[in-house]
mmCIF file of C-alpha atoms in Angstrom:
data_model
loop_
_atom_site.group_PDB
_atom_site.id
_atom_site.type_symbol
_atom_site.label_atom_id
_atom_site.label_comp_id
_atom_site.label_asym_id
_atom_site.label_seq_id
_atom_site.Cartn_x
_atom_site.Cartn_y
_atom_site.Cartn_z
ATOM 1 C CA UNK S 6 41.892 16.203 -8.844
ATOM 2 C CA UNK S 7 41.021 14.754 -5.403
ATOM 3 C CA UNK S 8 37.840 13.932 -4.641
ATOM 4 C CA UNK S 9 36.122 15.402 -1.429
ATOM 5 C CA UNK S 10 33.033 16.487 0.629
ATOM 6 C CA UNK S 11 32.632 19.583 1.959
ATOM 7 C CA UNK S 12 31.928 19.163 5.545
ATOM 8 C CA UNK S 13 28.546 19.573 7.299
ATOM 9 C CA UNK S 14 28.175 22.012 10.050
ATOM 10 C CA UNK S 15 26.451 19.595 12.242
ATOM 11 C CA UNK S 16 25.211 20.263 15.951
ATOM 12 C CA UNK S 17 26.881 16.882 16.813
ATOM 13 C CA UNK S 18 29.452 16.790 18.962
ATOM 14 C CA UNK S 19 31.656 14.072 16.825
ATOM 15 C CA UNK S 20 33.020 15.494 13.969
ATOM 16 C CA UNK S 21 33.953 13.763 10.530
ATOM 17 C CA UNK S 22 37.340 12.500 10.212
ATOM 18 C CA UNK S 23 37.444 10.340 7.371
ATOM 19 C CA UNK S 24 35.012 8.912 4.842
ATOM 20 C CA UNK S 25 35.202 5.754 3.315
ATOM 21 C CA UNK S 26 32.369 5.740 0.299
ATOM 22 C CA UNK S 27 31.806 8.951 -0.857
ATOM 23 C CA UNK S 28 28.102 10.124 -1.016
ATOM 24 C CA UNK S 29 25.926 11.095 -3.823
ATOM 25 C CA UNK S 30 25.400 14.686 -4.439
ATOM 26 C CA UNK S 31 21.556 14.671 -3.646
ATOM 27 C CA UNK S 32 22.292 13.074 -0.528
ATOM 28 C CA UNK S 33 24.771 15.552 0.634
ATOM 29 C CA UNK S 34 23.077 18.362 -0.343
ATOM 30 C CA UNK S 35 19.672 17.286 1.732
ATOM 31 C CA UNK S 36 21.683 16.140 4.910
ATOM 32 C CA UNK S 37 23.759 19.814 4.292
ATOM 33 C CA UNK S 38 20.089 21.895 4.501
ATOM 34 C CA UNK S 39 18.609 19.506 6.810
ATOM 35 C CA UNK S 40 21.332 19.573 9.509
ATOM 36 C CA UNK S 41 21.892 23.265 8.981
ATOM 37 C CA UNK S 42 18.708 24.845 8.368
ATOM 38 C CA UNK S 43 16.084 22.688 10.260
ATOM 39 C CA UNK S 44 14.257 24.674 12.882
ATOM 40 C CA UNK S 45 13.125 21.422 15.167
ATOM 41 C CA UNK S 46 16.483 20.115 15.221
ATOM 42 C CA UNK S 47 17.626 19.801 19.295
ATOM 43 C CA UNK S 48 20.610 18.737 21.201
ATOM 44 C CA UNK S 49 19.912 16.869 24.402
ATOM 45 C CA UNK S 50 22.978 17.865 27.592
ATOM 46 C CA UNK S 51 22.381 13.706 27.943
ATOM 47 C CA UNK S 52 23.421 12.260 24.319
ATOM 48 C CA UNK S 53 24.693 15.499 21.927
ATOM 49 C CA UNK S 54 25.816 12.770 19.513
ATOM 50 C CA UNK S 55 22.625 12.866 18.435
ATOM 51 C CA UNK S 56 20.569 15.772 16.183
ATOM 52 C CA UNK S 57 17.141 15.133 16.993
ATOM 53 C CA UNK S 58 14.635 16.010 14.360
ATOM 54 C CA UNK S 59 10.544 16.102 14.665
ATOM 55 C CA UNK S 60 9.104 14.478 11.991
ATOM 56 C CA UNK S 61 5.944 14.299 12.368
ATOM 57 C CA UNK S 62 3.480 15.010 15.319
ATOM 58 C CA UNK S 63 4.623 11.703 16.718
ATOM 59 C CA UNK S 64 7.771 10.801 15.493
ATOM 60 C CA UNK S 65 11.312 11.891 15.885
ATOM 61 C CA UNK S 66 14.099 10.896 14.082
ATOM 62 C CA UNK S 67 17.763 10.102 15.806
ATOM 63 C CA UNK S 68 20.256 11.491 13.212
ATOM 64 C CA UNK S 69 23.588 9.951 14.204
ATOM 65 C CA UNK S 70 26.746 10.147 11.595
ATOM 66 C CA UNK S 71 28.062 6.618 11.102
ATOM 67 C CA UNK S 72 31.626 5.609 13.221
ATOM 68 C CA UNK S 73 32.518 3.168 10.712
ATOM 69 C CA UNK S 74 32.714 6.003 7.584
ATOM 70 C CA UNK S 75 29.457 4.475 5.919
ATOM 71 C CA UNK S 76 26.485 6.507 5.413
ATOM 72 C CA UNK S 77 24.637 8.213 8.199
ATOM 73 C CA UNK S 78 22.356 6.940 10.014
ATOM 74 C CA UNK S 79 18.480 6.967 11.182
ATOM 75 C CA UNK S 80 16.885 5.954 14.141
ATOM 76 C CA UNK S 81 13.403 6.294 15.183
ATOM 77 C CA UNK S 82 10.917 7.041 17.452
ATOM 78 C CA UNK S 83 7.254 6.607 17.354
ATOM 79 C CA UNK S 84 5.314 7.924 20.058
ATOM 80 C CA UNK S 85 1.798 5.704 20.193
ATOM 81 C CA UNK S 86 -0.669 6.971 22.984
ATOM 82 C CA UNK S 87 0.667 4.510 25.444
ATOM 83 C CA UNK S 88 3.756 3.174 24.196
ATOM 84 C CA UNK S 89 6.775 4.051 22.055
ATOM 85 C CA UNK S 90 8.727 2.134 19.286
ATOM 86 C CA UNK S 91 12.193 3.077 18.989
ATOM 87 C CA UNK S 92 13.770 1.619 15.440
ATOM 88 C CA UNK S 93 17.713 0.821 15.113
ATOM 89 C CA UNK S 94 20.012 1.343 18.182
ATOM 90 C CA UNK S 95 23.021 2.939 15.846
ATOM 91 C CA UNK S 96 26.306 2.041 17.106
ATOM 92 C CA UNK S 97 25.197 3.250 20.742
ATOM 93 C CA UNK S 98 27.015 6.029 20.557
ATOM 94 C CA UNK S 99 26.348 8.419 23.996
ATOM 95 C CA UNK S 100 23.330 7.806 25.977
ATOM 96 C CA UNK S 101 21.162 6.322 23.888
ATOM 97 C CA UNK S 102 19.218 5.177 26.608
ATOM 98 C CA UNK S 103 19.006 8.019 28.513
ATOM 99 C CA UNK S 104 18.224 9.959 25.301
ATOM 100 C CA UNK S 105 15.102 8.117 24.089
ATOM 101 C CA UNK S 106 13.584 8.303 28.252
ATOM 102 C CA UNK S 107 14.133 11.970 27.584
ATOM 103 C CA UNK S 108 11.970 12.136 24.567
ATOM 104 C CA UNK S 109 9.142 9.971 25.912
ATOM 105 C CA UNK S 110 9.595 10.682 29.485
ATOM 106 C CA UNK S 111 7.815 7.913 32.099
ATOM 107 C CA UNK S 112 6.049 6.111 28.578
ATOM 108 C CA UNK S 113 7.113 2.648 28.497
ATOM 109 C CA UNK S 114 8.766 2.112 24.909
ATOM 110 C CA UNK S 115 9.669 -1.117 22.494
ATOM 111 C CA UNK S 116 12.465 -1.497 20.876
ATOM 112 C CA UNK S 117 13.040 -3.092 17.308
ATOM 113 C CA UNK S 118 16.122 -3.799 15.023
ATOM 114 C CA UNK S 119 15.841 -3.317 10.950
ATOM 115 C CA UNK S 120 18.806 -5.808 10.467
ATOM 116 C CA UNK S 121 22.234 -6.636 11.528
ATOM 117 C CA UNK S 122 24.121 -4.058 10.205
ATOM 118 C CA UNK S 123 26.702 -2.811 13.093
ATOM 119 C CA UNK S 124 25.461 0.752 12.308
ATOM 120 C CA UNK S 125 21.602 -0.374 13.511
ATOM 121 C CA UNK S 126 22.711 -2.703 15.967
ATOM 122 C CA UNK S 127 24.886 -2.129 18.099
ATOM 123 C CA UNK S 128 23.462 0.243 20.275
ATOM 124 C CA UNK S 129 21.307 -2.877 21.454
ATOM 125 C CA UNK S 130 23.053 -3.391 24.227
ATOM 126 C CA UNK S 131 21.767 -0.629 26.018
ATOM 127 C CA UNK S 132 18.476 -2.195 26.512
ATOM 128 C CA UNK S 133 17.459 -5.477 28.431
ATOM 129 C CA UNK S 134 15.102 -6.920 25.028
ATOM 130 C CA UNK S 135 15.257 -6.103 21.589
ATOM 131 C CA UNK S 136 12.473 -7.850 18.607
ATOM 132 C CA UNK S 137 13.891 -8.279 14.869
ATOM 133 C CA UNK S 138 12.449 -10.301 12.153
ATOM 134 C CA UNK S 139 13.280 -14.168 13.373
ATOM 135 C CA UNK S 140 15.627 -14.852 10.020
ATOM 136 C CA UNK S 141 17.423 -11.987 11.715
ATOM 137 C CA UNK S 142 18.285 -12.974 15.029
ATOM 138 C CA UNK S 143 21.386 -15.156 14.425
ATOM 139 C CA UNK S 144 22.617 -12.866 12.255
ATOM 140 C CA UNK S 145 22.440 -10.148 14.853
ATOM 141 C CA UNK S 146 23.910 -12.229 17.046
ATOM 142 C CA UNK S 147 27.101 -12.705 15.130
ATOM 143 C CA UNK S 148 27.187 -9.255 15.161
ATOM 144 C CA UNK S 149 27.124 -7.599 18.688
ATOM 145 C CA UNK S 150 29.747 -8.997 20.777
ATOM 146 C CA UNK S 151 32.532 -7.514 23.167
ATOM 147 C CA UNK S 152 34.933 -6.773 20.415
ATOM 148 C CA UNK S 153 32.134 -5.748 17.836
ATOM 149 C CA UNK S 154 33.577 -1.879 18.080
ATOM 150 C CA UNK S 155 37.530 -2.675 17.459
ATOM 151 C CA UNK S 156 37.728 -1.562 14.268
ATOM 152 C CA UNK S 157 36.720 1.661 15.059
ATOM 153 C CA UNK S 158 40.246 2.437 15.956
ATOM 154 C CA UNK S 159 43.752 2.200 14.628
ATOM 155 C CA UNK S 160 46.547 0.057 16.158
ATOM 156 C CA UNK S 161 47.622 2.809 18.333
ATOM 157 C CA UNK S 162 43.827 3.716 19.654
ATOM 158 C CA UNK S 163 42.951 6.232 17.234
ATOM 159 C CA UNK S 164 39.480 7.301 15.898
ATOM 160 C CA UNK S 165 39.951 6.437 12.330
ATOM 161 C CA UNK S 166 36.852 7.746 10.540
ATOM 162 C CA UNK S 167 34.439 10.028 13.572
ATOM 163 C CA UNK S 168 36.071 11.631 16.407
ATOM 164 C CA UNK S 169 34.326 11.003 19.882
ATOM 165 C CA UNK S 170 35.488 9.930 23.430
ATOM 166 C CA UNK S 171 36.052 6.366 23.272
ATOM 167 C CA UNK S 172 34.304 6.154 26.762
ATOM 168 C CA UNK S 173 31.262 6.974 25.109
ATOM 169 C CA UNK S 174 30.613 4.157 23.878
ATOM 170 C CA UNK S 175 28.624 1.420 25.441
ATOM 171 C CA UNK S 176 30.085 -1.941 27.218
ATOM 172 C CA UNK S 177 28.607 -5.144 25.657
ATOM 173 C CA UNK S 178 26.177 -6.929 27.812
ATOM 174 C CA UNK S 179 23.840 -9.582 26.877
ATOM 175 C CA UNK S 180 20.402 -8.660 25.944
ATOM 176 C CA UNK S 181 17.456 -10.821 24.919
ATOM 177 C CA UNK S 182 16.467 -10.961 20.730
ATOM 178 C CA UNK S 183 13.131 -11.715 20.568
ATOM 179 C CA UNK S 184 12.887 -12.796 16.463
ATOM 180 C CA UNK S 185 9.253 -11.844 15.198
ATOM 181 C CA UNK S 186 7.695 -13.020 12.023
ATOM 182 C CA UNK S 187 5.921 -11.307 9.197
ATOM 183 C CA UNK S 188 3.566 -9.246 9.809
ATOM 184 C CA UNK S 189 3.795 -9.500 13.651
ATOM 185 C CA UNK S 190 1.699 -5.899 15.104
ATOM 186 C CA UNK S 191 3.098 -3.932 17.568
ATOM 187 C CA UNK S 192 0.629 -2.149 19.369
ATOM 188 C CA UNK S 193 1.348 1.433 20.840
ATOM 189 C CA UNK S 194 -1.805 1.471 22.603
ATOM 190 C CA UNK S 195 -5.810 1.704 21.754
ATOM 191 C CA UNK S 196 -5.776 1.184 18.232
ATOM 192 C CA UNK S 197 -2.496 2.181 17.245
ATOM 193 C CA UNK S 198 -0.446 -0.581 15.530
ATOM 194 C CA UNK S 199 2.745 -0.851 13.840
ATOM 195 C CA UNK S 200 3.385 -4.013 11.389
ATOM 196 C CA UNK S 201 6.501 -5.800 11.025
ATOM 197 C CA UNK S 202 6.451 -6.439 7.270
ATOM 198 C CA UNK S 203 9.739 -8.534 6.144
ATOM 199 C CA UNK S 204 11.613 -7.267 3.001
ATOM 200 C CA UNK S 205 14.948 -9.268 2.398
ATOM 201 C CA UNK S 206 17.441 -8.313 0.290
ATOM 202 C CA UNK S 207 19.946 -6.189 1.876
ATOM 203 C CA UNK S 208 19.865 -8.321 4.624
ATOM 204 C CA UNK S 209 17.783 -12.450 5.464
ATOM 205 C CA UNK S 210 15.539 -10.714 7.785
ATOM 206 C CA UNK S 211 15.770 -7.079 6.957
ATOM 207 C CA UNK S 212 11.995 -5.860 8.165
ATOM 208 C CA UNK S 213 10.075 -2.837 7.802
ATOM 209 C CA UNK S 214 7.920 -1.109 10.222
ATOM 210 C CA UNK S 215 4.385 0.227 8.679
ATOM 211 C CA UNK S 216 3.075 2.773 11.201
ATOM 212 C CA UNK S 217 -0.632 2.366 10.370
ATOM 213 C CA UNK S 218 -2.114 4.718 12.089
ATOM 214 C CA UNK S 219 0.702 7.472 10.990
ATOM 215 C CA UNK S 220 0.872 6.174 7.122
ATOM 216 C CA UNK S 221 4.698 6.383 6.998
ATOM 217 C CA UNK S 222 7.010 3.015 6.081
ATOM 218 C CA UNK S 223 9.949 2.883 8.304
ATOM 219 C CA UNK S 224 12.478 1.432 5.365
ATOM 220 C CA UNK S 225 16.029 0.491 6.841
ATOM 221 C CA UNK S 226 18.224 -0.067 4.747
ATOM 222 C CA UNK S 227 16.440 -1.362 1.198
ATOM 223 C CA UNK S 228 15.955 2.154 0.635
ATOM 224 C CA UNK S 229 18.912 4.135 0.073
ATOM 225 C CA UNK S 230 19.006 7.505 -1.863
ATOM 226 C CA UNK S 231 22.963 6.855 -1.752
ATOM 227 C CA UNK S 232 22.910 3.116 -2.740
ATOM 228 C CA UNK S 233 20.656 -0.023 -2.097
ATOM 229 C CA UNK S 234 22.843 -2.694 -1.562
ATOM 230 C CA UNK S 235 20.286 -5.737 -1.656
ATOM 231 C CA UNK S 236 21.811 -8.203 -3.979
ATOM 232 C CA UNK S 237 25.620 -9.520 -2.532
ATOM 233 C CA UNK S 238 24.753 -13.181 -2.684
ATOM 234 C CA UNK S 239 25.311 -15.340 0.286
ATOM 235 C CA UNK S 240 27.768 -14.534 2.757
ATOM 236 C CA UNK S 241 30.054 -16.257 4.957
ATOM 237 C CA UNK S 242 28.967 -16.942 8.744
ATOM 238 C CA UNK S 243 25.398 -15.850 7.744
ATOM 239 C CA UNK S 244 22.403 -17.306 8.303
ATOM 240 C CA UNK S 245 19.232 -17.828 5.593
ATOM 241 C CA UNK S 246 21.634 -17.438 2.918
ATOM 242 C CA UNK S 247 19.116 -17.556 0.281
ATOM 243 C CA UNK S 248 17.623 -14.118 0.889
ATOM 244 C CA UNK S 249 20.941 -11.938 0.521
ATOM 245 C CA UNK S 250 19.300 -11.471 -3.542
ATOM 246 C CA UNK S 251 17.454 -9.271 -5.375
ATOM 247 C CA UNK S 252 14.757 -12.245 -6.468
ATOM 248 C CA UNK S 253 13.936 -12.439 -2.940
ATOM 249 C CA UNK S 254 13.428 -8.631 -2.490
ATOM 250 C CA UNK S 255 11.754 -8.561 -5.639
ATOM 251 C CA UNK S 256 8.772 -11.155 -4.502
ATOM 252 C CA UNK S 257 8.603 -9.690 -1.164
ATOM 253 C CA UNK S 258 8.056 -5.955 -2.260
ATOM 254 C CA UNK S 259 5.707 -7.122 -5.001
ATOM 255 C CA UNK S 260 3.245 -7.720 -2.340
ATOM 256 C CA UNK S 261 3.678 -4.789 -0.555
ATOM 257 C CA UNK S 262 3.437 -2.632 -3.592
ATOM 258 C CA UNK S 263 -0.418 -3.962 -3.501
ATOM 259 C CA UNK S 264 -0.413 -2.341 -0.220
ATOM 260 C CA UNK S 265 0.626 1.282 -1.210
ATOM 261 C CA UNK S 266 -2.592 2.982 -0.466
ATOM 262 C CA UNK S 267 -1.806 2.034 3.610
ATOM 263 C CA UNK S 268 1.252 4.639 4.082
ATOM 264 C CA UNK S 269 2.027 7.735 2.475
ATOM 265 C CA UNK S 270 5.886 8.277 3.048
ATOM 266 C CA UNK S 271 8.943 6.477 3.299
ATOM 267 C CA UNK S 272 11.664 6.891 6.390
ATOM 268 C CA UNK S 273 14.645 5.169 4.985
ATOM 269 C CA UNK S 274 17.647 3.856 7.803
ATOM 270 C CA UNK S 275 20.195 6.739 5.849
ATOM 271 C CA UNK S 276 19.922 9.941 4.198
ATOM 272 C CA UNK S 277 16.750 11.122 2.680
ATOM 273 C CA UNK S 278 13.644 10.906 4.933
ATOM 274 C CA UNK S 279 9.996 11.772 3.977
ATOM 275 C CA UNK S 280 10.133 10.144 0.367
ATOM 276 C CA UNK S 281 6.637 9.126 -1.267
ATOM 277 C CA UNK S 282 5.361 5.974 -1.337
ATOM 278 C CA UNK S 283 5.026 5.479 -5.116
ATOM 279 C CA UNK S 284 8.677 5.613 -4.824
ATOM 280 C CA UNK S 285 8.236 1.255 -4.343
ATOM 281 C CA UNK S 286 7.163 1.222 -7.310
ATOM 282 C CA UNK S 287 9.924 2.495 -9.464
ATOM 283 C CA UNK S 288 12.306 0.475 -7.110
ATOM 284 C CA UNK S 289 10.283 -2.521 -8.387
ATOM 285 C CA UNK S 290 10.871 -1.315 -11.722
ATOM 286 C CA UNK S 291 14.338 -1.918 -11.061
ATOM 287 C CA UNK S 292 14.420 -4.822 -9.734
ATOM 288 C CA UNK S 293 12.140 -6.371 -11.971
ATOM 289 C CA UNK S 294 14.671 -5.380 -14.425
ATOM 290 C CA UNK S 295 17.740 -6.846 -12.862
ATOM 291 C CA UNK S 296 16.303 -10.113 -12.508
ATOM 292 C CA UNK S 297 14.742 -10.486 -16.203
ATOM 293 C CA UNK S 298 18.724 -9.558 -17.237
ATOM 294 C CA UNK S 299 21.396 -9.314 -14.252
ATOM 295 C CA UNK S 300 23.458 -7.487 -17.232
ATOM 296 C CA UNK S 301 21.220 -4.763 -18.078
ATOM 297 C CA UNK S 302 22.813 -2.723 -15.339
ATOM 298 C CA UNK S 303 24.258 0.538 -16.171
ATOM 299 C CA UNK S 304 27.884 0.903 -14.469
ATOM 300 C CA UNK S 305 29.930 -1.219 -12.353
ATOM 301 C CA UNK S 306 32.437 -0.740 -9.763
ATOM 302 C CA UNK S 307 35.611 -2.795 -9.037
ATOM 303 C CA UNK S 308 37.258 -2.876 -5.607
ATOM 304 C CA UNK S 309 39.640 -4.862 -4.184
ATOM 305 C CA UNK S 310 38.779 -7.710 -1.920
ATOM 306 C CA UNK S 311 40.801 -6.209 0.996
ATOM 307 C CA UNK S 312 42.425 -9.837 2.209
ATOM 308 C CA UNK S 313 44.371 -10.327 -1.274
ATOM 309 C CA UNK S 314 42.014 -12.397 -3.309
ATOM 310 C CA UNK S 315 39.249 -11.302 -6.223
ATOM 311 C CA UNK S 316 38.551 -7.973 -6.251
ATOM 312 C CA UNK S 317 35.015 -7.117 -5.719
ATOM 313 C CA UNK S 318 32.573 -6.217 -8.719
ATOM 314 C CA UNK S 319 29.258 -4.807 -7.713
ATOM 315 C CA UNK S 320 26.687 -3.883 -10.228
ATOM 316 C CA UNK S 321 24.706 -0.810 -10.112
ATOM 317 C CA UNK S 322 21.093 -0.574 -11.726
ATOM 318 C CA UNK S 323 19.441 3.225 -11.684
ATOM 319 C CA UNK S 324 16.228 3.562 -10.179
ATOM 320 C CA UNK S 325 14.246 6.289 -11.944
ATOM 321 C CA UNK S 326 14.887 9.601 -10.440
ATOM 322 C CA UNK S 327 16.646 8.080 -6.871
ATOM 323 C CA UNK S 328 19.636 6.462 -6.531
ATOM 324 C CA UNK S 329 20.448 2.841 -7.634
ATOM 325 C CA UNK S 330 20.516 -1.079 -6.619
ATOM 326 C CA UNK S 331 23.662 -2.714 -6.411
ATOM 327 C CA UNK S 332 24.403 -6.589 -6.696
ATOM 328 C CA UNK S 333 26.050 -8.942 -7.508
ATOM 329 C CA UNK S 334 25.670 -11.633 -10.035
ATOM 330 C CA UNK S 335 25.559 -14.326 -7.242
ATOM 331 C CA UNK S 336 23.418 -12.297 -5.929
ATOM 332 C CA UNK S 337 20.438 -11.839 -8.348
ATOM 333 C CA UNK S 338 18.360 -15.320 -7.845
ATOM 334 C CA UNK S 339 18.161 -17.843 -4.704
ATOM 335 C CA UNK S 340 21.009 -19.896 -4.706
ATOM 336 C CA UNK S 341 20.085 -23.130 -6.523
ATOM 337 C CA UNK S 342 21.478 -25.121 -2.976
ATOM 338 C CA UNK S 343 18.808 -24.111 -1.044
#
């Protein structure tokens, strides 16, 4: 039997080519009534890459499907009396720019990264400054540079995984990365503040947004309902090493758990948006669990390097009722060299 997802009938103009992970079933099927069935979903003439959703009153969320044949993607916008926030830049698909001035018309705006991941990043070169956490910058960095997009395509040109007019996407230019540090506020006018609260793991200076004033956790990408990857261990040509592990998520959520009566709902960087806040606490559960035994995890997958060596094995720990935690077992506790 072959194994395949039934497609979507986004209002997007790219369409799905290829997938390289397949999704979880509860992911599918909320994307599927989501992107079908929503009745504030819109299409703006200047980006239609993008479905835009209202969230809330004050937020909109920027669903754009992944051109690297990962999960689909979140970004964010938070409309503060005098100021927006926009969260993640995607792979700056379209007019990204042009999009989020449409939204918030003459309101001056901020924008902030999650992490380094291409699929939150990239689109950062649409804009003259971008903040991240300050363990991030580097990393970022390394990331978005002029050939940063090349393996969209195949050796003859080709869209491999998400069809869409190559001319679409943006040119690299240099833009400045302001690195911020915990709990650095935001503020989106009178007495509306958003904290940057750093939660490593999935990436050395992955950071959350806490909307105060709205009670909602803007999550990136250590909340998953597909997978969290937060555990691979240190990684070549990164930088903080010691925070790709679940030990240092672990300590790091443990003190924001103490802080669940300040938001109500989670926004996560993929999938599944509007989750409840209690849901920290049985991703603690987890994690606590992995750490006390990195083998108490309850299936593993084995893929092949890719460049001829070890194949990959990446454990996979359920979290009650969501999805799971993946790692690796160089990837549970700081690395004793640091």
């Amino acid at each position: 039997m072959i194994q395949r997802m039934m497609p979507i009938d986004g209002s997007s103009k790219a369409k799905r080519l290829k997938w390289g992970p397949y999704q979880n079933h509860l992911s599918w099927a909320y994307m599927k009534e989501l992107r079908e069935k929503d009745k504030t979903l819109k299409i703006y003439d200047v980006n239609p890459y993008i479905e835009v959703y209202q969230l809330r009153k004050n937020v909109y969320g920027l669903f754009n499907q992944n051109c690297d044949g990962m999960g689909d993607v979140w970004m964010y916008i938070i409309v503060g009396p005098e100021r927006g926030l926009v969260i993640d830049t995607g792979f700056g698909l379209g007019n990204l720019k042009g999009l989020i001035e449409k939204i918030l018309g003459d309101m001056p705006y901020t924008v902030a990264c999650t992490h380094r991941g291409p699929d939150h990043v990239l689109g950062c070169v649409h804009f003259d400054t971008v903040y991240c956490h300050e363990y991030e910058v580097d990393n970022i960095k390394s990331f978005v540079k002029p050939t940063s997009w090349d393996y969209l395509f195949d050796e003859n040109g080709a869209n491999i995984w998400l069809q869409f007019d190559k001319k679409d996407l943006p040119s690299y230019k240099d833009f400045e990365l302001i690195g911020i540090p915990n709990g650095y506020i935001f503020n989106l006018g009178e007495d509306y503040e958003v904290e940057a609260v750093w939660m490593p793991g999935h990436s050395a200076g992955h950071c959350m947004y806490l909307d105060k004033k709205g009670r909602n956790l803007f999550a990136g990408d250590d909340v998953c309902s597909d997978v969290m990857a937060c555990g691979s261990g240190p990684r070549a040509n990164s930088f903080y090493n010691q925070y790709f592990c679940i030990e240092a998520y672990r300590d790091q959520l443990v003190k924001l758990c103490d802080r669940l009566d300040e938001f109500d709902y989670i926004f996560p960087g993929h999938f599944i948006v509007n989750l409840e806040s209690c849901l920290m606490l049985d991703i603690l559960d987890a994690l606590n669990a992995i750490v006390k035994d990195p083998e108490c995890y309850d299936f593993k997958v084995v893929s092949p390097s890719g460049n001829g060596g070890e194949p990959r094995v990446g454990y996979h720990k359920y979290v009650r009722g969501f999805s799971t935690i993946s790692y690796s077992m160089k990837g549970v506790y700081y690395p004793k060299e640091f």
